[in-house]
Tab-separated table of C-alpha atoms and ligand atoms in Angstrom:
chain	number	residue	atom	x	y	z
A	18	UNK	CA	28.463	147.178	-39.054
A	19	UNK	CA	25.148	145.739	-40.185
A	20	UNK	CA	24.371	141.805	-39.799
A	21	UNK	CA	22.545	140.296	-42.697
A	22	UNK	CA	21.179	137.017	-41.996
A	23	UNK	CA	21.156	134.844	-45.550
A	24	UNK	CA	18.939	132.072	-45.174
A	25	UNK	CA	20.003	129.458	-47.695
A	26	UNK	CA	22.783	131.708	-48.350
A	27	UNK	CA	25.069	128.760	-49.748
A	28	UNK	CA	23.107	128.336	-52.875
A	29	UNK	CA	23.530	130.005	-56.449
A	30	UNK	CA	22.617	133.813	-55.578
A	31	UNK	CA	22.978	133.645	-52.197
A	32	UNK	CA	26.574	132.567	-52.627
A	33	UNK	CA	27.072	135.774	-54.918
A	34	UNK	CA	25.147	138.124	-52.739
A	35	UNK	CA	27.085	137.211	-49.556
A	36	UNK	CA	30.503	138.199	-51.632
A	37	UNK	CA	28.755	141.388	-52.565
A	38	UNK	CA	27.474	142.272	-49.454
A	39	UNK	CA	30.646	141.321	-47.702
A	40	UNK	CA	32.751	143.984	-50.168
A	41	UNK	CA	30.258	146.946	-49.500
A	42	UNK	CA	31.007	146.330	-45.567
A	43	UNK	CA	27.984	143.927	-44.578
A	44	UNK	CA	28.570	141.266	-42.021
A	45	UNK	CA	26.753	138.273	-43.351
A	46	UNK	CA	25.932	135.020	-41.567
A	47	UNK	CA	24.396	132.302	-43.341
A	48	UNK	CA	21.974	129.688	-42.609
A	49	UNK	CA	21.534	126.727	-44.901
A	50	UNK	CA	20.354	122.989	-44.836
A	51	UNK	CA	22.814	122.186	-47.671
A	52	UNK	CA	19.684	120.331	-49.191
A	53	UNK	CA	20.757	122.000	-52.802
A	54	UNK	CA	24.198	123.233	-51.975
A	55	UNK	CA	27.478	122.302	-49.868
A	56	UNK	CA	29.715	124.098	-47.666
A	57	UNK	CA	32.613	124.174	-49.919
A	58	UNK	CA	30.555	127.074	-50.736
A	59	UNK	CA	30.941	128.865	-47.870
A	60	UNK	CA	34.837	128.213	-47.958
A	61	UNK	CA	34.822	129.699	-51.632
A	62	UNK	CA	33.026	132.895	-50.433
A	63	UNK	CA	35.712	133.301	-47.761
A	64	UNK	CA	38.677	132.619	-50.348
A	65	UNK	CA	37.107	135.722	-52.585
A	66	UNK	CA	36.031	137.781	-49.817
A	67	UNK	CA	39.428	136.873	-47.185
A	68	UNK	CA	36.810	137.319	-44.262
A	69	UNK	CA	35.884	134.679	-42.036
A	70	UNK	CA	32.102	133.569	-42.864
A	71	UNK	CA	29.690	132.551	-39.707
A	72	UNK	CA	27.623	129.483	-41.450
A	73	UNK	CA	24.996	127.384	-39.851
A	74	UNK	CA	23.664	124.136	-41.150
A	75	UNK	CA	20.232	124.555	-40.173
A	76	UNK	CA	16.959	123.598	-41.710
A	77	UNK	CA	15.091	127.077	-41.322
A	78	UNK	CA	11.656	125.256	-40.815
A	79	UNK	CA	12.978	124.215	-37.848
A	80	UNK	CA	12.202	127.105	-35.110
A	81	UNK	CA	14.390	126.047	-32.353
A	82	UNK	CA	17.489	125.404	-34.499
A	83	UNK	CA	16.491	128.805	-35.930
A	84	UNK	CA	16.008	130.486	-32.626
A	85	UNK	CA	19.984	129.658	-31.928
A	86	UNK	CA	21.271	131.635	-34.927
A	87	UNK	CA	18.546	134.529	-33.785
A	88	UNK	CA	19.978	134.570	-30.072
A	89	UNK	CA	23.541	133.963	-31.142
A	90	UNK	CA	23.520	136.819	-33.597
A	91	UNK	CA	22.128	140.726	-33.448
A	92	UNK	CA	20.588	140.588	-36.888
A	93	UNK	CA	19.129	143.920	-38.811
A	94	UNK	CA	17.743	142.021	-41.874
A	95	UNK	CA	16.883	138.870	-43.512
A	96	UNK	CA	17.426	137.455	-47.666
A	97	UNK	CA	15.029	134.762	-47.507
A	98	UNK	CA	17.025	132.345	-50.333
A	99	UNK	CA	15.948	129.458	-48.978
A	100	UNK	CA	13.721	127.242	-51.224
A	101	UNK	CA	13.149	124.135	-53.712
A	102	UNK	CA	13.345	125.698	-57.152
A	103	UNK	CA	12.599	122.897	-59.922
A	104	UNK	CA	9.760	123.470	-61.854
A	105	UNK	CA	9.015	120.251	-62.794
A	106	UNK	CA	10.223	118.321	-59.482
A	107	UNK	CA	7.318	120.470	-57.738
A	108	UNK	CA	4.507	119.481	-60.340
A	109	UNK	CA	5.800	115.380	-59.420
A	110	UNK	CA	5.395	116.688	-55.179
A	111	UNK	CA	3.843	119.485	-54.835
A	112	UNK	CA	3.474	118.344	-50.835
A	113	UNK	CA	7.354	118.886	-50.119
A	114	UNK	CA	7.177	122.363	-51.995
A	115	UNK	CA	4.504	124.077	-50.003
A	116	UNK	CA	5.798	122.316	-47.089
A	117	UNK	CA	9.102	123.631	-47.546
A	118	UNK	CA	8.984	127.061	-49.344
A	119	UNK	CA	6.098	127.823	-46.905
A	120	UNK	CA	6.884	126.695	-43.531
A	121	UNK	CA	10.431	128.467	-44.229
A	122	UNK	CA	8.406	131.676	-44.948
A	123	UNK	CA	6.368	131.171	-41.780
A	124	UNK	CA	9.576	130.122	-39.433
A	125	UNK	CA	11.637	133.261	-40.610
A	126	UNK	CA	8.838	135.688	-40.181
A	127	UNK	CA	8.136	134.163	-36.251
A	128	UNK	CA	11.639	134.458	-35.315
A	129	UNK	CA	11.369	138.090	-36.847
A	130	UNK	CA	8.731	138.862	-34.933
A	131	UNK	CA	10.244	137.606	-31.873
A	132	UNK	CA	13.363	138.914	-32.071
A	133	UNK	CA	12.761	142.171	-33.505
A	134	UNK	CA	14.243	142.070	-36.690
A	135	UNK	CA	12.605	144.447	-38.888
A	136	UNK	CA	13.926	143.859	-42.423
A	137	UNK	CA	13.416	140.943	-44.701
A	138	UNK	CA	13.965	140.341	-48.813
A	139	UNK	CA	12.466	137.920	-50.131
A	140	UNK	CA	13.795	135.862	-53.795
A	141	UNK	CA	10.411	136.097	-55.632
A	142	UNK	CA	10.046	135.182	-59.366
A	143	UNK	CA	9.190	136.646	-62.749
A	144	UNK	CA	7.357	133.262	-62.455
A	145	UNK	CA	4.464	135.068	-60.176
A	146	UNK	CA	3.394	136.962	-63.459
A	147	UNK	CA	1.812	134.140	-64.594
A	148	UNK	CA	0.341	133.963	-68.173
A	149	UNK	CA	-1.961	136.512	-68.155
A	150	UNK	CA	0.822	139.321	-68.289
A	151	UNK	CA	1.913	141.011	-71.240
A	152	UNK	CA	5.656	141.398	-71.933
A	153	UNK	CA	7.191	143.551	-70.407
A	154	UNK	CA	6.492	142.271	-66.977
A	155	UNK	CA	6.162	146.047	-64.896
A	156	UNK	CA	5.526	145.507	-61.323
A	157	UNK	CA	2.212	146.849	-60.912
A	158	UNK	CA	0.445	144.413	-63.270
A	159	UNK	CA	-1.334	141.914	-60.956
A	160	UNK	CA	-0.057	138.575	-59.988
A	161	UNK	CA	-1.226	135.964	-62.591
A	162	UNK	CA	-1.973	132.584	-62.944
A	163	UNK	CA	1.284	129.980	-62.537
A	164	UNK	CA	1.649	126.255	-64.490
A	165	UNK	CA	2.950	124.546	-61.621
A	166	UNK	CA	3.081	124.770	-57.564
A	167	UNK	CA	6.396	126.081	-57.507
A	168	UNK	CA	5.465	129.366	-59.053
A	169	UNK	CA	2.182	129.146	-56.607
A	170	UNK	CA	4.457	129.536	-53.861
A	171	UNK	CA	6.512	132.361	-55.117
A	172	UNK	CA	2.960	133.728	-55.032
A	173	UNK	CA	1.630	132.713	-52.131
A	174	UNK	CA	4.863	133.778	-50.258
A	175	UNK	CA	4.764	137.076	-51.336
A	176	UNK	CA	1.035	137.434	-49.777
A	177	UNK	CA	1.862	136.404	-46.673
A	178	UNK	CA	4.670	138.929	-46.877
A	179	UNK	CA	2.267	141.539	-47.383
A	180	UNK	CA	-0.293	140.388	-44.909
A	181	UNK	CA	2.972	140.371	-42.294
A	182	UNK	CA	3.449	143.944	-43.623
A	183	UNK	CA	-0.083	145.265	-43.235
A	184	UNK	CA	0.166	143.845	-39.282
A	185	UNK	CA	2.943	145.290	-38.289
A	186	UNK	CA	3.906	149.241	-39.719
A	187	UNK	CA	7.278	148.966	-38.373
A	188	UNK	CA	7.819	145.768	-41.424
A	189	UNK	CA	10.254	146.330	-43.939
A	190	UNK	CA	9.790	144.303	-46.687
A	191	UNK	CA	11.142	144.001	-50.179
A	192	UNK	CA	10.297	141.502	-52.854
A	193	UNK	CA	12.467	140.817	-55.545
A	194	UNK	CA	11.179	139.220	-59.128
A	195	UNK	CA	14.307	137.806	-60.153
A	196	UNK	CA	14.713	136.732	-64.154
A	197	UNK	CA	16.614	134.281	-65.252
A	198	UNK	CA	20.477	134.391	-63.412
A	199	UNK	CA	23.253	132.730	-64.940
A	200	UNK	CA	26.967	133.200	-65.386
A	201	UNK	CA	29.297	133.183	-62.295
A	202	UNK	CA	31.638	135.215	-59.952
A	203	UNK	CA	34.773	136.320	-62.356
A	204	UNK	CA	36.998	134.214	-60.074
A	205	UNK	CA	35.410	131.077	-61.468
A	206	UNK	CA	35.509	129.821	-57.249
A	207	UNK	CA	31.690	129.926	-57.131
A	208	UNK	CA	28.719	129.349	-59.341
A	209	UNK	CA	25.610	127.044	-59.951
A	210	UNK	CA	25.965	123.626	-59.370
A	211	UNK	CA	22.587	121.834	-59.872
A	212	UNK	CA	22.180	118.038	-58.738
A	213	UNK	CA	21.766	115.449	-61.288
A	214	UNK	CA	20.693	116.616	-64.827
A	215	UNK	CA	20.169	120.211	-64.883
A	216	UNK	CA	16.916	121.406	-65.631
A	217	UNK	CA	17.526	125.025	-66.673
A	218	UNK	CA	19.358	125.978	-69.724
A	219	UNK	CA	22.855	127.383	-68.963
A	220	UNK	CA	23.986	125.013	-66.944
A	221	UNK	CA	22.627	122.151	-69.368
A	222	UNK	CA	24.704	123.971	-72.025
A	223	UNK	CA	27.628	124.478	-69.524
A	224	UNK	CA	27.971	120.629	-68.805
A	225	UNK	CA	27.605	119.521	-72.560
A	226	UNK	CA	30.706	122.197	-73.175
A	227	UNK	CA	32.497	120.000	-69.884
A	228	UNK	CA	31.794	116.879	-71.452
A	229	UNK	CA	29.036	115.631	-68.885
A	230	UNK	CA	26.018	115.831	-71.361
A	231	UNK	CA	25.728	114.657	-74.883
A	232	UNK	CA	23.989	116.889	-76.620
A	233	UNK	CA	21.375	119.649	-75.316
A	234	UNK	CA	17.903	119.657	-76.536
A	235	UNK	CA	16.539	123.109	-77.660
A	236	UNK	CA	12.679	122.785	-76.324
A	237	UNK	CA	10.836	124.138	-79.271
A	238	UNK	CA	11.382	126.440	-82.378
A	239	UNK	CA	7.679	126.728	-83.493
A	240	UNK	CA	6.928	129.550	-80.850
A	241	UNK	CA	5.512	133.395	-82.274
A	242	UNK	CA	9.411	134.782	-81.406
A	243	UNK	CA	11.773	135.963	-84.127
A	244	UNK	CA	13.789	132.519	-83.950
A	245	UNK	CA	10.908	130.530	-83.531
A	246	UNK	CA	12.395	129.732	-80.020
A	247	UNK	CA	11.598	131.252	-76.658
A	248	UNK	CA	13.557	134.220	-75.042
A	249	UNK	CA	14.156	135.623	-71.775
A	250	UNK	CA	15.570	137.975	-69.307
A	251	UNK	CA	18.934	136.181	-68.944
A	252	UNK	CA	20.762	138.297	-65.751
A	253	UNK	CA	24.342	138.128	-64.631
A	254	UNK	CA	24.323	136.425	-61.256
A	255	UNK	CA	27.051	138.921	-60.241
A	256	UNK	CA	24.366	142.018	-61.399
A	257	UNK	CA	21.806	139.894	-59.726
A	258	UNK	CA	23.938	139.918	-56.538
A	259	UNK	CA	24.545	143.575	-56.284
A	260	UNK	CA	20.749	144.366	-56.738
A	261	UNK	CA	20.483	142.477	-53.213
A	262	UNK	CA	23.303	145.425	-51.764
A	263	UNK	CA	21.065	147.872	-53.065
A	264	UNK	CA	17.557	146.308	-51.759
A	265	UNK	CA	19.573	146.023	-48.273
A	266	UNK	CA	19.975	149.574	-48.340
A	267	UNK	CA	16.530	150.503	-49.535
A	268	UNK	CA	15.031	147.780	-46.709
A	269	UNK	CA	16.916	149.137	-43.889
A	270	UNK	CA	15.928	152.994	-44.296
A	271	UNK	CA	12.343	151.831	-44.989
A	272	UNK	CA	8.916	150.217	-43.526
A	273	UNK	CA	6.287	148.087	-45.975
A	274	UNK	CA	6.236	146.426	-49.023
A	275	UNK	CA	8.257	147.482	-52.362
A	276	UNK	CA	8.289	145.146	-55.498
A	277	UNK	CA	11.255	145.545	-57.930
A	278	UNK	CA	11.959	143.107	-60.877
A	279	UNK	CA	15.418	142.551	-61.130
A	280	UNK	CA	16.115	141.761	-65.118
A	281	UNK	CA	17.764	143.685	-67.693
A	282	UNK	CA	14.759	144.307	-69.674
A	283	UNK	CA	16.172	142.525	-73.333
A	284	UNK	CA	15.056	139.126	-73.548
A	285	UNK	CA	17.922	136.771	-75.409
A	286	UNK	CA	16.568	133.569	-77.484
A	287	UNK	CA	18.097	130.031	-76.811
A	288	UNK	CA	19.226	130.285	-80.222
A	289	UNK	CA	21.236	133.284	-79.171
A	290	UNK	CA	22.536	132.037	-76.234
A	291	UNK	CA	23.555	128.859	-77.669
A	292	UNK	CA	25.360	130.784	-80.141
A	293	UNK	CA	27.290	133.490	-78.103
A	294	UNK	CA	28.239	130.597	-75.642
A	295	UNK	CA	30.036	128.788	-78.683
A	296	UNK	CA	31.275	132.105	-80.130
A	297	UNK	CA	32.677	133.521	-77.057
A	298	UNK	CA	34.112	130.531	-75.741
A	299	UNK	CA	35.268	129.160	-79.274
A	300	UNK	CA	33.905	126.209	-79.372
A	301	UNK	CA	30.703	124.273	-80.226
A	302	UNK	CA	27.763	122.993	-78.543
A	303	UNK	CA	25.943	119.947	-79.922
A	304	UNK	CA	22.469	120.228	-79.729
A	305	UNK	CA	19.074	119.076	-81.731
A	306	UNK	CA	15.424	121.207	-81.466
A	307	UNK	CA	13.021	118.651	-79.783
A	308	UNK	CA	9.572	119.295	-78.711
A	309	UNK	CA	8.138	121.916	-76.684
A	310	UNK	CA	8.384	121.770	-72.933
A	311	UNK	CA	4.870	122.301	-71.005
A	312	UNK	CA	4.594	125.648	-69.362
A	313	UNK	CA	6.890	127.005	-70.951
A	314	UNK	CA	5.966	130.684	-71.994
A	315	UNK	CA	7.113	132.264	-75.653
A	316	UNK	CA	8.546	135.285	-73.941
A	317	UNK	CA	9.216	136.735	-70.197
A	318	UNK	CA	11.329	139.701	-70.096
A	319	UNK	CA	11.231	142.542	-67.558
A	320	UNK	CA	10.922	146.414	-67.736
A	321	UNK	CA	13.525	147.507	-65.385
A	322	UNK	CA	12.702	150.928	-65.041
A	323	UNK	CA	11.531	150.925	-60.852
A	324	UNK	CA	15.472	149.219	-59.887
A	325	UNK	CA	16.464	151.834	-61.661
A	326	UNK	CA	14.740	154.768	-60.615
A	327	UNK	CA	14.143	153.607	-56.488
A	328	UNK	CA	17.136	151.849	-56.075
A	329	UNK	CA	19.722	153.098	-58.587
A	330	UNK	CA	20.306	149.951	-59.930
A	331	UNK	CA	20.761	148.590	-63.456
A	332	UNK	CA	22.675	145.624	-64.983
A	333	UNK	CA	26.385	145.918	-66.063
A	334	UNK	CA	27.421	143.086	-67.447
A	335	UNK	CA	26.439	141.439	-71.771
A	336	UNK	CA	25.210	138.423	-72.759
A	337	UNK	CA	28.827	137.670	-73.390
A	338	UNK	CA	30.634	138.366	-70.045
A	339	UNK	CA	27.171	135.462	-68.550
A	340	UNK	CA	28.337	133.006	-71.092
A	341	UNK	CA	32.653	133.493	-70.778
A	342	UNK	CA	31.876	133.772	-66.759
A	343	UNK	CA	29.847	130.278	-67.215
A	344	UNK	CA	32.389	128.197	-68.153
A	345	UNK	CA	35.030	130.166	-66.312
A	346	UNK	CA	33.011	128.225	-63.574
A	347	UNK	CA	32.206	125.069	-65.635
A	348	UNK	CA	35.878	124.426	-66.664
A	349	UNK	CA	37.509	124.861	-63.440
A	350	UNK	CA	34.844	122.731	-61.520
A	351	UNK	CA	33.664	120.524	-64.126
A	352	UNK	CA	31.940	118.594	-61.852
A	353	UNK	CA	30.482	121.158	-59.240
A	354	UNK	CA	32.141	121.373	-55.756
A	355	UNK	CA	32.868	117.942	-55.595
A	356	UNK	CA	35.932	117.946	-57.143
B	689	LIG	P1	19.748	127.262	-54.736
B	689	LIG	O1	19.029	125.960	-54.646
B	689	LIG	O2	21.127	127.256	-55.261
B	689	LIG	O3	19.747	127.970	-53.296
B	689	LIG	C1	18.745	127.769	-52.347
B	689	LIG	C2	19.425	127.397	-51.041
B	689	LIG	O4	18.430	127.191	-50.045
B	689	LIG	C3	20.238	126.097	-51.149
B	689	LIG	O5	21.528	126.329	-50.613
B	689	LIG	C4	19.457	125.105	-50.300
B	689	LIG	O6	20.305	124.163	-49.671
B	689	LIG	C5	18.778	126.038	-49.309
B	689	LIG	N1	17.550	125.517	-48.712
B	689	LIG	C6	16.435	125.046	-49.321
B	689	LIG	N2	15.514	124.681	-48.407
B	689	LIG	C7	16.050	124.961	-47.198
B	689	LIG	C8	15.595	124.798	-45.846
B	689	LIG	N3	14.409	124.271	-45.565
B	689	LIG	N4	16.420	125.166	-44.844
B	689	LIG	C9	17.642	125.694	-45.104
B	689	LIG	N5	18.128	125.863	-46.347
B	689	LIG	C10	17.333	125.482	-47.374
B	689	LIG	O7	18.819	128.245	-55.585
B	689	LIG	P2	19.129	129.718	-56.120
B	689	LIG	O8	19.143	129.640	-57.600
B	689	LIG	O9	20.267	130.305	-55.402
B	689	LIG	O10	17.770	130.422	-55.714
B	689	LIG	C11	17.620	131.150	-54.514
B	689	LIG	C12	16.186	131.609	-54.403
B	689	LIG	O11	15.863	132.389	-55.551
B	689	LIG	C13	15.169	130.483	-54.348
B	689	LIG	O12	14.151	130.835	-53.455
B	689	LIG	C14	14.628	130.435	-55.756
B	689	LIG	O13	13.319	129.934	-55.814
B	689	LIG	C15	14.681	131.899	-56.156
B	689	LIG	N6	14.744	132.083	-57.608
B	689	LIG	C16	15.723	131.467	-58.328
B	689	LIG	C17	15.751	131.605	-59.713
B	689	LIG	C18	16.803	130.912	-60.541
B	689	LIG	O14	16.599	130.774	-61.750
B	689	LIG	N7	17.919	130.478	-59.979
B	689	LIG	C19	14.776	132.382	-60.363
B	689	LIG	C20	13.801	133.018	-59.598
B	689	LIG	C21	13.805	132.856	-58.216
B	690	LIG	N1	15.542	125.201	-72.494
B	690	LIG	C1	15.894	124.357	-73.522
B	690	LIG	N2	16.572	123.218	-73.224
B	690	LIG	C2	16.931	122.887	-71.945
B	690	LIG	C3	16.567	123.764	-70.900
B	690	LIG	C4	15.869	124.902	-71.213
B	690	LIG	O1	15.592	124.602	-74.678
B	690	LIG	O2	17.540	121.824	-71.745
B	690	LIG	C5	14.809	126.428	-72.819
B	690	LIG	C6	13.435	126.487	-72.176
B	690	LIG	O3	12.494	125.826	-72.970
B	690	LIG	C7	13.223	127.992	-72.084
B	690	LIG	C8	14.629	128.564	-71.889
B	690	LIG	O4	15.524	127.529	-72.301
B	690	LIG	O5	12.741	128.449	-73.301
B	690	LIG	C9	14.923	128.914	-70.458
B	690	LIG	O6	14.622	127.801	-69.627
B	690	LIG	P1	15.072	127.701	-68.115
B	690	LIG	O7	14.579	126.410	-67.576
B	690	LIG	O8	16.531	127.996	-67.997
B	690	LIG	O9	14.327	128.946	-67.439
B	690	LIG	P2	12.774	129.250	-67.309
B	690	LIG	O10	12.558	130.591	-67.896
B	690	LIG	O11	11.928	128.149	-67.786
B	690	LIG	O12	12.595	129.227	-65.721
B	690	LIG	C10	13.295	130.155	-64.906
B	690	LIG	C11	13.540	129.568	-63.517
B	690	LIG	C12	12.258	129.339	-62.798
B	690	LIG	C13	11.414	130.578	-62.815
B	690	LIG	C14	11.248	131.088	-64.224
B	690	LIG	C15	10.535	132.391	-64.257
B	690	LIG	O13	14.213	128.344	-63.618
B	690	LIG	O14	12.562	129.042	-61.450
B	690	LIG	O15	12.520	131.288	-64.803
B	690	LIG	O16	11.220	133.274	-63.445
B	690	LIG	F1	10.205	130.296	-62.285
């Protein structure tokens, strides 16, 4: 059986991706500061899966922690998870991102290297397309230009991946541009569970349906869309997930770099997802249209076509099954794992 190390595997997808990887006969340990996420989580995966989860609470920049779960464990490949994700928390310290996403870039690939484990994915963003990129987003088109040093070390991170890659021929690597997850596992046990007010949009519209927010406020309806407000690639985490089986495979029976997007290619509006969350959950969501938010783009959507025709991958699940699988999550933890 092959070991899959998931670092910061008891976050949002990594929680997902270690059930998936679990049911298609992976062994999966997980390593995880708990910085954005709690080890409830790890219990929940083992409730769905009914197998016994090795977890380690570990900050991955720090090598000789590290080191223990590389000796203690004969490891074939790495998801590199493990990151600060808020857009606008990394414009106020910038510092603590590059220190962070970086230096757990760095530690991974040295205890790689050192170890001999060959294989690593790495959660990249649609972000790294920058604004230069038309819509569709195909994975050839050159990184672009981000709005904030988050997205700079998506892209950044992906360069030293490459660099790593071009060193050593025996290097698997695969980068994956996620879109925009949402929705949860259909057992409503796991699912995201930001800290303090949530910055992205489902789960903003997921805690006004619990009761936790007023109202949500719908960041512009003056864009060049056909609703005047922005759309994008909204993904089922659960799709998301099984993208990461598939990249496993593909990593493990090859050597350098491969990019795939992982989207379904038909960008949604907030409108629209405001409105199938009320209609397929029956119920409605207050909410006003407020100013634009800075950086934000009209439009990022993804062509899907390379997941589909490398990996044999394509999404599953509608618009509807994200939103009812949302506050499948929402309503049985209304607030998070701390119940
Ligand atoms: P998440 O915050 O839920 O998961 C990240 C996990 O990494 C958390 O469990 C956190 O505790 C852990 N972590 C962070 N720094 C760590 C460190 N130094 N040592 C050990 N653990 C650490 O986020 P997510 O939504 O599951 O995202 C996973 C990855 O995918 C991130 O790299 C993120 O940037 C990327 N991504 C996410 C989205 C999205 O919209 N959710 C979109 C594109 C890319
Ligand atoms: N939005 C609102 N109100 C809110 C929150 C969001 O109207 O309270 C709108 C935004 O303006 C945007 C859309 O909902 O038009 C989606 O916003 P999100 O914050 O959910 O997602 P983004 O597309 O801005 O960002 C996501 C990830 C980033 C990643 C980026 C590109 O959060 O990490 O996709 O991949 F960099």
């Amino acid at each position: 059986m092959k070991t899959i190390l998931l670092a910061g595997g008891a976050g949002y997808i990594g929680s997902h991706t270690a059930v998936e990887l679990i049911s298609s006969g992976y062994d999966v340990v997980i390593a995880d500061n708990y910085s954005n996420s709690c080890p409830e989580a790890v219990k929940r995966i083992e409730e769905i899966t009914g197998k016994s989860v090795k977890a380690y609470e570990v900050d991955i920049k720090d090598k000789a922690k590290l080191e223990t779960v590389f000796k203690e464990n004969k490891l074939d490949a790495v998801i590199h998870f493990a990151g600060l994700k808020a857009v606008g928390e990394s414009v106020a310290k910038p510092v603590l991102y590059y220190r962070n996403n970086i230096d757990t870039t760095l530690t991974l690939l040295e205890c790689m290297q050192e170890y001999g484990v060959k294989n690593i994915i790495f959660s990249s963003s649609a972000t790294v397309y920058g604004e230069e990129n038309p819509v569709p987003y195909t994975e050839q088109m050159q990184r672009g230009t981000c709005t904030n040093p988050y997205g700079w070390t998506k892209v950044m991170m992906e360069q030293i991946l490459e660099d790593a890659a071009k060193a050593d021929k025996e290097l698997s690597v695969v980068l994956l541009r996620y879109f925009n997850p949402i929705g949860a596992h259909e057992s409503g046990k796991i699912g995201e569970d930001p800290q303090g007010i949530p910055n992205n949009l489902m789960p903003y519209v997921a805690q006004v349906a619990v009761g936790r927010r007023e109202k949500l406020t719908i960041f512009g309806n003056d864009y060049d869309t056909p609703d005047g407000t922005c759309r994008r690639d909204y993904i089922h985490v659960v799709d998301l997930a099984k993208g990461h089986v598939k990249a496993i495979d593909y990593v493990l029976s090859h050597d350098g770099v491969e990019i795939f997007n992982l989207g379904t290619g038909t960008p949604y509006s907030v409108t629209e997802i405001v409105d199938t969350f009320e209609k397929v959950n029956d119920m409605k969501i207050n909410h006003v249209y407020g100013d634009r938010r800075p950086g934000d783009l009209p439009e990022s959507y993804a062509n899907a076509d390379k997941a589909l025709n490398v990996l044999g991958w394509k999404t599953e699940k509608t618009l509807a099954d994200m939103c009812r699988d949302t506050w499948n999550w929402q309503k049985n933890n209304p607030n998070g794992y701390n119940k």
